[in-house]
mmCIF file of C-alpha atoms in Angstrom:
data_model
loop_
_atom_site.group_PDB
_atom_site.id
_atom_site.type_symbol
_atom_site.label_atom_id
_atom_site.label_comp_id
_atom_site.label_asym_id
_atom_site.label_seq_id
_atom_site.Cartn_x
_atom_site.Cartn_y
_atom_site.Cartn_z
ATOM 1 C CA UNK A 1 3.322 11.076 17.215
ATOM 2 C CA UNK A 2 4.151 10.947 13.529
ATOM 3 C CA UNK A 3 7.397 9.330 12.039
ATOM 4 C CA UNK A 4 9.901 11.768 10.128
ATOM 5 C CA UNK A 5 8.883 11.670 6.472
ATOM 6 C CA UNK A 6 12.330 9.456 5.685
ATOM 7 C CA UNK A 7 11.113 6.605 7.881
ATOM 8 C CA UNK A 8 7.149 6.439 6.626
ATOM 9 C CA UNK A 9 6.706 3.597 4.617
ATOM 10 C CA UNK A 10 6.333 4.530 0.693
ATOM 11 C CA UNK A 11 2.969 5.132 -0.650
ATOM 12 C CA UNK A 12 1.040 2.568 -2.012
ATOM 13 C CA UNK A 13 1.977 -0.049 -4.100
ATOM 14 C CA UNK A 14 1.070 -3.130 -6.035
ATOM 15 C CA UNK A 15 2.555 -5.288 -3.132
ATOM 16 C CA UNK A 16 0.259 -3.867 -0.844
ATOM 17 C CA UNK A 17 -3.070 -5.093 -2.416
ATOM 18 C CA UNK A 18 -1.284 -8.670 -2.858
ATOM 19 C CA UNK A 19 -0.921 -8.626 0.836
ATOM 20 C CA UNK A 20 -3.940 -6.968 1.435
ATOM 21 C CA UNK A 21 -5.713 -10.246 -0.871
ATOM 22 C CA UNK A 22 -3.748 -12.963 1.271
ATOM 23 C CA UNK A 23 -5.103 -11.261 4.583
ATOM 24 C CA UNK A 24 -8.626 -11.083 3.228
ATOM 25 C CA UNK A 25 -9.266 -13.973 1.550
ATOM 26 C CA UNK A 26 -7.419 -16.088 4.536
ATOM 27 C CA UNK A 27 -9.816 -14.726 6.687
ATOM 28 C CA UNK A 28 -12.901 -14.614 4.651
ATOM 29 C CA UNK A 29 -13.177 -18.525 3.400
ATOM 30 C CA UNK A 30 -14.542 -20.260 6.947
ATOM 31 C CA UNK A 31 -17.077 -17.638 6.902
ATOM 32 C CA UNK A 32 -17.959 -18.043 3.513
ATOM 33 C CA UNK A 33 -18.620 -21.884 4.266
ATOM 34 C CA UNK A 34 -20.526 -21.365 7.585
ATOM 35 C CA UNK A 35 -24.181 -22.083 7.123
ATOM 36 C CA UNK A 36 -24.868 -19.725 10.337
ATOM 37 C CA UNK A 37 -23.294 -16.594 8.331
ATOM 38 C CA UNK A 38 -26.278 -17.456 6.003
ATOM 39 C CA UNK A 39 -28.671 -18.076 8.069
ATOM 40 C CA UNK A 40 -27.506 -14.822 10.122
ATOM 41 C CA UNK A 41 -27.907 -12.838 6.860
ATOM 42 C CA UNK A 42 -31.219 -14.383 5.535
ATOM 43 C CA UNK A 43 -32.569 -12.907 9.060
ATOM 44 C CA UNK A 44 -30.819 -9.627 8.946
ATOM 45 C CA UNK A 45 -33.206 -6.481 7.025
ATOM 46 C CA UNK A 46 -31.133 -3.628 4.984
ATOM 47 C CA UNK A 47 -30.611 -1.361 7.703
ATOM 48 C CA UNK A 48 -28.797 -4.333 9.593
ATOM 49 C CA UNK A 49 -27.121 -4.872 6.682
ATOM 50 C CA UNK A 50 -25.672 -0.775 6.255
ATOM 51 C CA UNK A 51 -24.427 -0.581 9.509
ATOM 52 C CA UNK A 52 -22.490 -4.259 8.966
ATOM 53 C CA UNK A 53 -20.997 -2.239 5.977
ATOM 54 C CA UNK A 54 -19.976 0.332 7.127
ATOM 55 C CA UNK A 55 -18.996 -1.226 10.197
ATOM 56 C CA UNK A 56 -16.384 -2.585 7.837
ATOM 57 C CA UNK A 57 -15.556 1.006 6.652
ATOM 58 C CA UNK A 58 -15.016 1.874 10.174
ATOM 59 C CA UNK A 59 -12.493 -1.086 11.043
ATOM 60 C CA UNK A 60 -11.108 -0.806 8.109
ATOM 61 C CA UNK A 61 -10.373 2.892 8.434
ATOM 62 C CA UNK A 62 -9.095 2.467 11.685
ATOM 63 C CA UNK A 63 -6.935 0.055 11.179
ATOM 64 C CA UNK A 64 -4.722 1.962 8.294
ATOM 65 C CA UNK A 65 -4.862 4.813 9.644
ATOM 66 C CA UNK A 66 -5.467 5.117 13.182
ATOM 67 C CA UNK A 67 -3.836 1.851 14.984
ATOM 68 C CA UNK A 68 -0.803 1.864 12.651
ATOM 69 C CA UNK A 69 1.075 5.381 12.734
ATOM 70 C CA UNK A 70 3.304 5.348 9.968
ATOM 71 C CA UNK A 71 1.022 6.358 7.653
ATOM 72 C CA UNK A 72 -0.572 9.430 6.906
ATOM 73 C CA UNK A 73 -4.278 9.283 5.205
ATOM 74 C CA UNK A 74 -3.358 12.884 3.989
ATOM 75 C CA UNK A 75 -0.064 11.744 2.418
ATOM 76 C CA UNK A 76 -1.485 8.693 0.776
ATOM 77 C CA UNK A 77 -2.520 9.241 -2.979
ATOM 78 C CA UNK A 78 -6.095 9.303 -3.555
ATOM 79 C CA UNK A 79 -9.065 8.775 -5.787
ATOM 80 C CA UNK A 80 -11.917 10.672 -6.045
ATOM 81 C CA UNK A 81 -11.043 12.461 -2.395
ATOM 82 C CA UNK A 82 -10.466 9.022 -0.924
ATOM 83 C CA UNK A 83 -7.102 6.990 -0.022
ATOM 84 C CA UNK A 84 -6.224 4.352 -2.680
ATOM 85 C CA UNK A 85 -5.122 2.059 0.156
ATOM 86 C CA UNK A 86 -8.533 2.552 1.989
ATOM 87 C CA UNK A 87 -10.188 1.569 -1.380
ATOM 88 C CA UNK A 88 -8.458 -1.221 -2.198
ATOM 89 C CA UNK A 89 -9.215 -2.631 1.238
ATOM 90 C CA UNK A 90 -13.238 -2.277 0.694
ATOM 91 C CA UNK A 91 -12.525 -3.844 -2.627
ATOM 92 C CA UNK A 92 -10.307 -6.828 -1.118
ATOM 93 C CA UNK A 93 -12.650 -7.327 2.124
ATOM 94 C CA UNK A 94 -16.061 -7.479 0.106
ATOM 95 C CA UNK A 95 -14.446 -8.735 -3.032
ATOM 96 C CA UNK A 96 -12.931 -11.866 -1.358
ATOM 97 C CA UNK A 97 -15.861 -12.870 0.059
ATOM 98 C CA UNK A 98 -18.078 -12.532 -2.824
ATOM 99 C CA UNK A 99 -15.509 -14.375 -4.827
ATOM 100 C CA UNK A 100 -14.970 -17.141 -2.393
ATOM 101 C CA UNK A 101 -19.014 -17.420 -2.303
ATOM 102 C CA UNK A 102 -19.508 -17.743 -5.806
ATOM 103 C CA UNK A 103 -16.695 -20.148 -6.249
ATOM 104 C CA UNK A 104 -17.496 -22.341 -3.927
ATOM 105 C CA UNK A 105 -21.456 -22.104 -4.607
ATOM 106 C CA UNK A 106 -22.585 -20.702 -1.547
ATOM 107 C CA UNK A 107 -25.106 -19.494 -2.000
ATOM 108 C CA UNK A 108 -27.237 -22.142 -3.988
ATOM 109 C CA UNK A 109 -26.131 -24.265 -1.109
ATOM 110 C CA UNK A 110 -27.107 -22.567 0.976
ATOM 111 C CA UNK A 111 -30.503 -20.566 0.360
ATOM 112 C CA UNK A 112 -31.460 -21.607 -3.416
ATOM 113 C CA UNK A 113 -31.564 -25.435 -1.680
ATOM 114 C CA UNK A 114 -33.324 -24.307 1.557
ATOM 115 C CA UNK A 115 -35.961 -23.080 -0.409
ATOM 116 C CA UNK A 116 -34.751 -19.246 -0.636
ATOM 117 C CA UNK A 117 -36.378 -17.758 -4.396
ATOM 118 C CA UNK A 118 -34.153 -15.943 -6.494
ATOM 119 C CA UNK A 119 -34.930 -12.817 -5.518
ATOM 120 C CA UNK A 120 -34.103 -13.185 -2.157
ATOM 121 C CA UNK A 121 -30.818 -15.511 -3.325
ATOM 122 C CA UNK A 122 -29.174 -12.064 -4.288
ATOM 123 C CA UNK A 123 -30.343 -9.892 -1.268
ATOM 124 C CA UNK A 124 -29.041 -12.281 1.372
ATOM 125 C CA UNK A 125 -25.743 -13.390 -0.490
ATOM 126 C CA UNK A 126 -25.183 -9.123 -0.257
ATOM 127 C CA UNK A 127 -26.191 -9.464 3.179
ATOM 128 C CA UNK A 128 -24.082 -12.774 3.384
ATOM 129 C CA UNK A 129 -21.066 -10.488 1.995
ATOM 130 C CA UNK A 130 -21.502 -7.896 4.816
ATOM 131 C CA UNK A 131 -20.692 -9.951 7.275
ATOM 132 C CA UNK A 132 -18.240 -12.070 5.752
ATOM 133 C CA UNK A 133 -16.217 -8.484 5.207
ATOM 134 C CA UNK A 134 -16.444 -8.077 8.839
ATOM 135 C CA UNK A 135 -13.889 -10.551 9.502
ATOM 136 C CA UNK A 136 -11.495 -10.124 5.824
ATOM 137 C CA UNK A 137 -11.491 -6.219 6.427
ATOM 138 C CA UNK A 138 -8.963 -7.194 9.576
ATOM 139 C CA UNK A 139 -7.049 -9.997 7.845
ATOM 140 C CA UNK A 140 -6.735 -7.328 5.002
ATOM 141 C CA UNK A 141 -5.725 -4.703 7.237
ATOM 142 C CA UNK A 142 -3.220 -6.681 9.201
ATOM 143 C CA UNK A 143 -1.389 -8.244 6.408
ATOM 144 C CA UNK A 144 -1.280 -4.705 4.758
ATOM 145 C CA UNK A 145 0.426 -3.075 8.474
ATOM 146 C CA UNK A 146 2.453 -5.525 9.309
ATOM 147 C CA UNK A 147 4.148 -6.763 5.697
#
């Protein structure tokens, strides 16, 4: 059941994504730091690495727009055909994780000194991402519902 228009939260704002970034990035930096996430990810080929993506996509979705019912996806501005708050969520949930990974050289520490070549440095820090975004899609997602 849907909320009358007058009680629906307004549409997306600046505030959101700042809330959004707090969720994320709380929840992304112990996975960032967790040599098991990069070991996971070194062993993981590009289909595993798809469906951990859009795995994301799917909690992610969900979360907006399906557990919390004040909001309407077809209400919500978009861009390019999808919600705004939907793609600043991607953008916060693999964005704080790659940011957190660079910063804190992950993954030279990582693969680069366990013998990983460059090549592969790239491919499993994307992989690395994936699943990192797995956890900072719902600490994105809840600070966005429930601020």
């Amino acid at each position: 059941m849907k909320r009358p228009r007058a009680l629906r939260r307004p549409n997306f704002r600046v505030a959101d994504m700042a809330q959004q970034s707090v969720g994320g990035f709380l929840l992304a930096g112990p996975f960032v730091v967790t040599a098991e996430v990069w070991e996971l990810a070194a062993g993981m080929n590009w289909v595993q690495a798809a469906v951990t993506a859009g795995l994301v996509a799917l909690i992610g979705y969900a979360a907006l727009y399906r557990a919390d019912t004040g909001r309407d996806v077809d209400e919500e501005p978009d861009l390019v055909g999808v919600p705004t708050r939907f793609v600043s969520l991607m953008t916060v949930a693999f964005g704080s994780v790659l940011l957190l990974a660079l910063i804190f050289d992950a993954p030279h520490t990582f693969l680069v000194e366990g013998g990983i070549g460059d090549g592969a440095v790239v491919a499993t820090t994307a992989k690395a991402v994936a699943v990192g975004a797995v956890f900072s899609v719902v600490g994105a997602a809840t600070a966005d519902s429930v601020f």
